[in-house]
Amino acid sequence: MEQRVMEKKDVKSFIAELIKLYPAVYGPVAKGKSVVFDRLKDAGEAKFSYTRSILPPKKYLMPQQECIMKFDMPPNPKAESVVEFEDQVIVGVHPCDIRAIKLLDMIMNGGNPDDNYNKRRGHTVIIGIDCVPDQYCYCSSVMDLRCTDGFDIFLTDLGDQVLVDVLTEKGKEVISKIETKPASSTHLKKQDELLEAKKKLFTAKFTGPAQLLPLELEGQWEAPVWEDMGKKCLSCGQCVLVCPTCYCFDVTDELALSMKKGDRVRKWDGCQLAGFAYVGSGENFREEPGARVRHRYHRKFKYHVDSHSMTFCTGCGRCWVHCPVEINLVEISNRIFKREAECKA
Amino acid sequence: MSKPRIAFFDFSCCEGCQLQVLNCEDELLDLLALVDIVQFREAMTEADWNFDIAFVEGSITREQDEPRLKKIREAAKLVIAIGACSGMAGINAIRNAMPVDKAKEIVYGNKKDAFESTFARPIDTVIKVDGYIPGCPIDRKDFLRTVQALLVGKKPPDHDYPVCQECRLRENECLLTVGIPCMGPITRGGCDAIEPTFGSPCIGCRGLVSEANIESCKQMLEKHGLTIEDISKYMTIFNSFQKEEKHA
Ligand code: SF4
Ligand code: SF4
Ligand code: SF4
Ligand code: SF4
Ligand code: SF4
């Protein structure tokens, strides 16, 4: 990895240059009191001092809704798959969301590679930036604070200057558009200090190591925490729909009004919605909200750890902020670490 | 093959749902290529009792409504309830909480005896209904999707998922996160979260999802500063009839 520095005052012209060069540049912009990723028409629109966007930047790799096939109905049936993509830059991505994209890359290249995702991913440049946690961030409990891969370049604010970690060929290309100098040991030391200082800012923390949760979960299938959360859960689905590492979807065929042709559409779906595990025969495999909360938790902290050795929660805090009844995985994890199920017995 | 014949009927309502059908301006010609409309008081004068699908709007509020509704049922192969009034008695059911006489007095004043009115009910309390298009008013895309489903012999969409799902996909700022109480988490979707998208809270016009966690939702709204009375008002704007049935 190459490390360089640029002057902070040049950041704006850097973004402006990208907007000129790439068909699409996305970045964080204000929406009400919140922030969303949106297309940048002007470098000044970007709001880099944010904590979390409503939806994660994943939406540019796997949109909320996309047509994956166009078809004609009989008598002359025809079907053609659809993959839409263009060269795009996502700027201002935080370490938690960079990690989430890394996890999605793994999933989308597994047993059944996802063409639509992978084509878009291949045409995407990711520019990360460092951040300051709020009371809902808990990345420090589930991942390394130092972001070492999953991006093309990563920017750390050092005050008047910005440290630029350049990781990939694509990264080298974008950064060549602006004047930078090699970073000195003083710059690198400053980055280390910032990371040390950041560690102390987290108020939401796990009481045990996240990597041990698969073991901790053993014998806790019937722990009271699931039913407690199930009683509160409204099954509104917000937690899974805002999650940067969730990738479930539903597929429907939408006929044009002529009834002669149509689109096959996929749309985000998720396991906390009551109908998610409802099957054709009329059964629901996870009828109880508590069973659904338990399933989601295991997806984040057990199943994927067993199969991919990676925790599938990045601690971004989105599910917590959006849950109308404040269900959060920090509280659940800490109850799991306490092994309430056994204490009770 | 001749085109399926469809007809529209209304009982106690504002006829806003039929207006939504007329609002399908861009799609109306395509729709007429698929079906013949044989009765539609809001748009035509002639009335023909030979039809396949009846779309019924409005609640049942008078005794004389019942034979008319039954006649529609006998004539139609399929009956679809459109709108909150027809499907769940909606706003009309608010007055079920008080004696009929008092409600009549509030509405008609000293002319109250000139009007007949009883308990407000959804049409499925009188006849069998084959499908519902919820909402106050209905969503026109939803109407078109339902017609399409019926024509190909599929079950019409039931939208048994919360308004939050569509709201989240549109990336609206959740009103609950900025301190505005919203019924989205327990209200049936399909409206593309139209209210929250424009900054007003969902008030539940499409009815509750089948697994609505009402108890927890009440506690949540209370935390957002609503009093028990406010919450009860919120929950009964459209959904009082449903509740009575459940608690009966
Ligand atoms: S969770 Fe961590 S990486 Fe994500 S925004 Fe918060 S502090 Fe930054
Ligand atoms: S589970 Fe919650 S905190 Fe973890 S990655 Fe998903 S949204 Fe973020
Ligand atoms: S956001 Fe909260 S209430 Fe909604 S489904 Fe998730 S855990 Fe349940
Ligand atoms: S604004 Fe209302 S409908 Fe939208 S996500 Fe929030 S609670 Fe759900
Ligand atoms: S947001 Fe709620 S009140 Fe508004 S149309 Fe949709 S269901 Fe009805």
mmCIF file of C-alpha atoms in Angstrom, chain B residues 36-204:
data_model
loop_
_atom_site.group_PDB
_atom_site.id
_atom_site.type_symbol
_atom_site.label_atom_id
_atom_site.label_comp_id
_atom_site.label_asym_id
_atom_site.label_seq_id
_atom_site.Cartn_x
_atom_site.Cartn_y
_atom_site.Cartn_z
ATOM 1 C CA ASP B 36 -65.401 -3.798 -20.728
ATOM 2 C CA ILE B 37 -66.728 -1.460 -18.076
ATOM 3 C CA VAL B 38 -70.498 -1.945 -17.896
ATOM 4 C CA GLN B 39 -71.453 0.014 -14.768
ATOM 5 C CA PHE B 40 -69.650 3.012 -13.386
ATOM 6 C CA ARG B 41 -71.922 5.647 -11.909
ATOM 7 C CA GLU B 42 -69.135 8.143 -11.543
ATOM 8 C CA ALA B 43 -68.296 7.989 -15.263
ATOM 9 C CA MET B 44 -71.334 6.692 -17.168
ATOM 10 C CA THR B 45 -75.108 6.637 -17.000
ATOM 11 C CA GLU B 46 -76.144 3.298 -18.500
ATOM 12 C CA ALA B 47 -76.348 0.306 -16.148
ATOM 13 C CA ASP B 48 -75.935 -3.287 -17.205
ATOM 14 C CA TRP B 49 -76.348 -6.190 -14.797
ATOM 15 C CA ASN B 50 -74.397 -8.645 -16.923
ATOM 16 C CA PHE B 51 -70.850 -8.537 -15.551
ATOM 17 C CA ASP B 52 -68.019 -10.793 -14.339
ATOM 18 C CA ILE B 53 -66.200 -8.729 -11.743
ATOM 19 C CA ALA B 54 -67.852 -6.270 -9.342
ATOM 20 C CA PHE B 55 -65.708 -3.673 -7.574
ATOM 21 C CA VAL B 56 -67.606 -2.492 -4.530
ATOM 22 C CA GLU B 57 -66.821 0.718 -2.686
ATOM 23 C CA GLY B 58 -68.281 1.933 0.610
ATOM 24 C CA SER B 59 -69.567 0.541 3.899
ATOM 25 C CA ILE B 60 -72.933 -1.015 4.633
ATOM 26 C CA THR B 61 -74.837 1.368 6.889
ATOM 27 C CA ARG B 62 -78.533 0.817 6.117
ATOM 28 C CA GLU B 63 -80.794 -2.199 5.985
ATOM 29 C CA GLN B 64 -81.730 -1.448 2.392
ATOM 30 C CA ASP B 65 -78.045 -1.780 1.419
ATOM 31 C CA GLU B 66 -78.101 -5.500 2.082
ATOM 32 C CA PRO B 67 -80.448 -6.709 -0.689
ATOM 33 C CA ARG B 68 -78.635 -4.485 -3.211
ATOM 34 C CA LEU B 69 -75.276 -5.912 -2.159
ATOM 35 C CA LYS B 70 -76.630 -9.472 -2.342
ATOM 36 C CA LYS B 71 -77.942 -8.811 -5.829
ATOM 37 C CA ILE B 72 -74.446 -7.695 -6.872
ATOM 38 C CA ARG B 73 -72.988 -10.860 -5.369
ATOM 39 C CA GLU B 74 -75.460 -13.029 -7.303
ATOM 40 C CA ALA B 75 -74.695 -11.306 -10.578
ATOM 41 C CA ALA B 76 -70.906 -11.287 -10.264
ATOM 42 C CA LYS B 77 -68.419 -14.118 -10.600
ATOM 43 C CA LEU B 78 -65.950 -12.184 -8.415
ATOM 44 C CA VAL B 79 -66.559 -9.423 -5.892
ATOM 45 C CA ILE B 80 -63.649 -7.184 -4.923
ATOM 46 C CA ALA B 81 -63.958 -4.743 -2.019
ATOM 47 C CA ILE B 82 -62.223 -1.482 -2.849
ATOM 48 C CA GLY B 83 -61.084 1.018 -0.268
ATOM 49 C CA ALA B 84 -61.045 1.168 3.498
ATOM 50 C CA CYS B 85 -64.830 1.766 3.800
ATOM 51 C CA SER B 86 -65.726 -1.372 1.924
ATOM 52 C CA GLY B 87 -62.979 -3.642 3.215
ATOM 53 C CA MET B 88 -62.910 -2.707 6.891
ATOM 54 C CA ALA B 89 -65.634 -0.062 7.431
ATOM 55 C CA GLY B 90 -62.797 2.466 7.782
ATOM 56 C CA ILE B 91 -63.675 5.960 8.907
ATOM 57 C CA ASN B 92 -67.391 5.126 8.896
ATOM 58 C CA ALA B 93 -66.880 2.744 11.801
ATOM 59 C CA ILE B 94 -65.729 5.532 14.114
ATOM 60 C CA ARG B 95 -69.357 6.328 14.826
ATOM 61 C CA ASN B 96 -70.099 2.746 15.898
ATOM 62 C CA ALA B 97 -68.637 3.776 19.238
ATOM 63 C CA MET B 98 -71.707 5.945 19.958
ATOM 64 C CA PRO B 99 -75.481 5.338 19.785
ATOM 65 C CA VAL B 100 -76.812 5.674 16.202
ATOM 66 C CA ASP B 101 -79.178 8.423 17.247
ATOM 67 C CA LYS B 102 -76.413 10.573 18.631
ATOM 68 C CA ALA B 103 -74.302 10.100 15.489
ATOM 69 C CA LYS B 104 -77.263 11.107 13.330
ATOM 70 C CA GLU B 105 -77.814 14.203 15.410
ATOM 71 C CA ILE B 106 -74.184 15.279 15.015
ATOM 72 C CA VAL B 107 -74.337 14.813 11.241
ATOM 73 C CA TYR B 108 -77.893 15.788 10.293
ATOM 74 C CA GLY B 109 -78.958 18.003 13.226
ATOM 75 C CA ASN B 110 -82.723 18.450 13.493
ATOM 76 C CA LYS B 111 -83.259 16.593 10.187
ATOM 77 C CA LYS B 112 -81.897 13.412 11.712
ATOM 78 C CA ASP B 113 -85.173 11.502 11.524
ATOM 79 C CA ALA B 114 -85.305 11.904 7.742
ATOM 80 C CA PHE B 115 -82.267 9.608 7.331
ATOM 81 C CA GLU B 116 -81.963 5.915 7.880
ATOM 82 C CA SER B 117 -78.707 4.634 9.304
ATOM 83 C CA THR B 118 -77.456 1.745 11.409
ATOM 84 C CA PHE B 119 -74.140 0.241 12.399
ATOM 85 C CA ALA B 120 -71.354 0.751 9.762
ATOM 86 C CA ARG B 121 -69.931 -2.553 8.505
ATOM 87 C CA PRO B 122 -67.520 -3.824 5.855
ATOM 88 C CA ILE B 123 -69.220 -5.593 2.951
ATOM 89 C CA ASP B 124 -67.816 -8.985 3.926
ATOM 90 C CA THR B 125 -70.164 -9.027 6.913
ATOM 91 C CA VAL B 126 -73.009 -9.441 4.400
ATOM 92 C CA ILE B 127 -71.562 -11.318 1.426
ATOM 93 C CA LYS B 128 -68.516 -13.404 0.537
ATOM 94 C CA VAL B 129 -65.708 -11.247 -0.893
ATOM 95 C CA ASP B 130 -63.038 -12.597 -3.241
ATOM 96 C CA GLY B 131 -60.421 -9.912 -2.803
ATOM 97 C CA TYR B 132 -59.617 -6.538 -1.295
ATOM 98 C CA ILE B 133 -57.882 -3.437 -2.575
ATOM 99 C CA PRO B 134 -57.111 -1.542 0.634
ATOM 100 C CA GLY B 135 -56.498 2.149 1.217
ATOM 101 C CA CYS B 136 -58.174 5.486 1.641
ATOM 102 C CA PRO B 137 -58.241 6.028 -1.212
ATOM 103 C CA ILE B 138 -56.974 2.975 -3.105
ATOM 104 C CA ASP B 139 -53.703 3.221 -5.010
ATOM 105 C CA ARG B 140 -54.333 3.209 -8.741
ATOM 106 C CA LYS B 141 -51.358 0.987 -9.541
ATOM 107 C CA ASP B 142 -52.716 -1.428 -6.984
ATOM 108 C CA PHE B 143 -56.076 -1.394 -8.750
ATOM 109 C CA LEU B 144 -54.444 -2.168 -12.098
ATOM 110 C CA ARG B 145 -52.294 -4.931 -10.585
ATOM 111 C CA THR B 146 -55.412 -6.484 -9.077
ATOM 112 C CA VAL B 147 -57.271 -6.427 -12.392
ATOM 113 C CA GLN B 148 -54.278 -8.070 -14.073
ATOM 114 C CA ALA B 149 -54.036 -10.752 -11.389
ATOM 115 C CA LEU B 150 -57.742 -11.548 -11.730
ATOM 116 C CA LEU B 151 -57.474 -11.771 -15.507
ATOM 117 C CA VAL B 152 -54.684 -14.341 -15.358
ATOM 118 C CA GLY B 153 -56.377 -16.215 -12.502
ATOM 119 C CA LYS B 154 -53.848 -15.281 -9.817
ATOM 120 C CA LYS B 155 -54.579 -14.247 -6.252
ATOM 121 C CA PRO B 156 -54.611 -10.434 -6.082
ATOM 122 C CA PRO B 157 -51.693 -8.947 -4.092
ATOM 123 C CA ASP B 158 -52.484 -8.790 -0.351
ATOM 124 C CA HIS B 159 -49.580 -6.513 0.707
ATOM 125 C CA ASP B 160 -49.253 -8.240 4.040
ATOM 126 C CA TYR B 161 -46.086 -6.355 4.940
ATOM 127 C CA PRO B 162 -45.664 -3.082 6.825
ATOM 128 C CA VAL B 163 -45.600 0.388 5.263
ATOM 129 C CA CYS B 164 -42.062 0.634 6.731
ATOM 130 C CA GLN B 165 -40.779 -1.780 4.096
ATOM 131 C CA GLU B 166 -41.591 0.498 1.184
ATOM 132 C CA CYS B 167 -40.698 3.565 3.251
ATOM 133 C CA ARG B 168 -37.261 2.188 3.958
ATOM 134 C CA LEU B 169 -36.637 1.224 0.331
ATOM 135 C CA ARG B 170 -37.427 4.817 -0.646
ATOM 136 C CA GLU B 171 -34.849 5.931 1.907
ATOM 137 C CA ASN B 172 -37.196 8.327 3.657
ATOM 138 C CA GLU B 173 -36.019 9.772 6.907
ATOM 139 C CA CYS B 174 -37.982 7.674 9.419
ATOM 140 C CA LEU B 175 -40.429 9.992 11.156
ATOM 141 C CA LEU B 176 -39.966 8.074 14.392
ATOM 142 C CA THR B 177 -36.291 9.054 14.395
ATOM 143 C CA VAL B 178 -37.282 12.733 14.287
ATOM 144 C CA GLY B 179 -39.941 12.420 16.961
ATOM 145 C CA ILE B 180 -43.114 12.075 14.874
ATOM 146 C CA PRO B 181 -45.370 9.116 15.800
ATOM 147 C CA CYS B 182 -46.168 6.893 12.821
ATOM 148 C CA MET B 183 -48.374 3.820 12.339
ATOM 149 C CA GLY B 184 -46.178 2.457 9.535
ATOM 150 C CA PRO B 185 -44.738 -0.492 11.460
ATOM 151 C CA ILE B 186 -48.115 -2.209 11.860
ATOM 152 C CA THR B 187 -49.960 -0.900 8.781
ATOM 153 C CA ARG B 188 -50.319 -2.936 5.585
ATOM 154 C CA GLY B 189 -48.134 -1.642 2.747
ATOM 155 C CA GLY B 190 -48.701 -1.264 -0.966
ATOM 156 C CA CYS B 191 -49.122 2.528 -0.970
ATOM 157 C CA ASP B 192 -45.375 3.024 -1.507
ATOM 158 C CA ALA B 193 -45.343 4.836 1.837
ATOM 159 C CA ILE B 194 -46.926 7.861 0.288
ATOM 160 C CA GLU B 195 -47.558 9.734 3.548
ATOM 161 C CA PRO B 196 -44.117 9.406 5.156
ATOM 162 C CA THR B 197 -42.533 10.201 1.784
ATOM 163 C CA PHE B 198 -44.147 13.620 2.006
ATOM 164 C CA GLY B 199 -43.432 14.044 5.691
ATOM 165 C CA SER B 200 -46.744 13.104 7.296
ATOM 166 C CA PRO B 201 -47.144 10.034 9.440
ATOM 167 C CA CYS B 202 -49.019 6.946 8.317
ATOM 168 C CA ILE B 203 -52.435 6.804 9.989
ATOM 169 C CA GLY B 204 -53.227 3.246 9.057
#
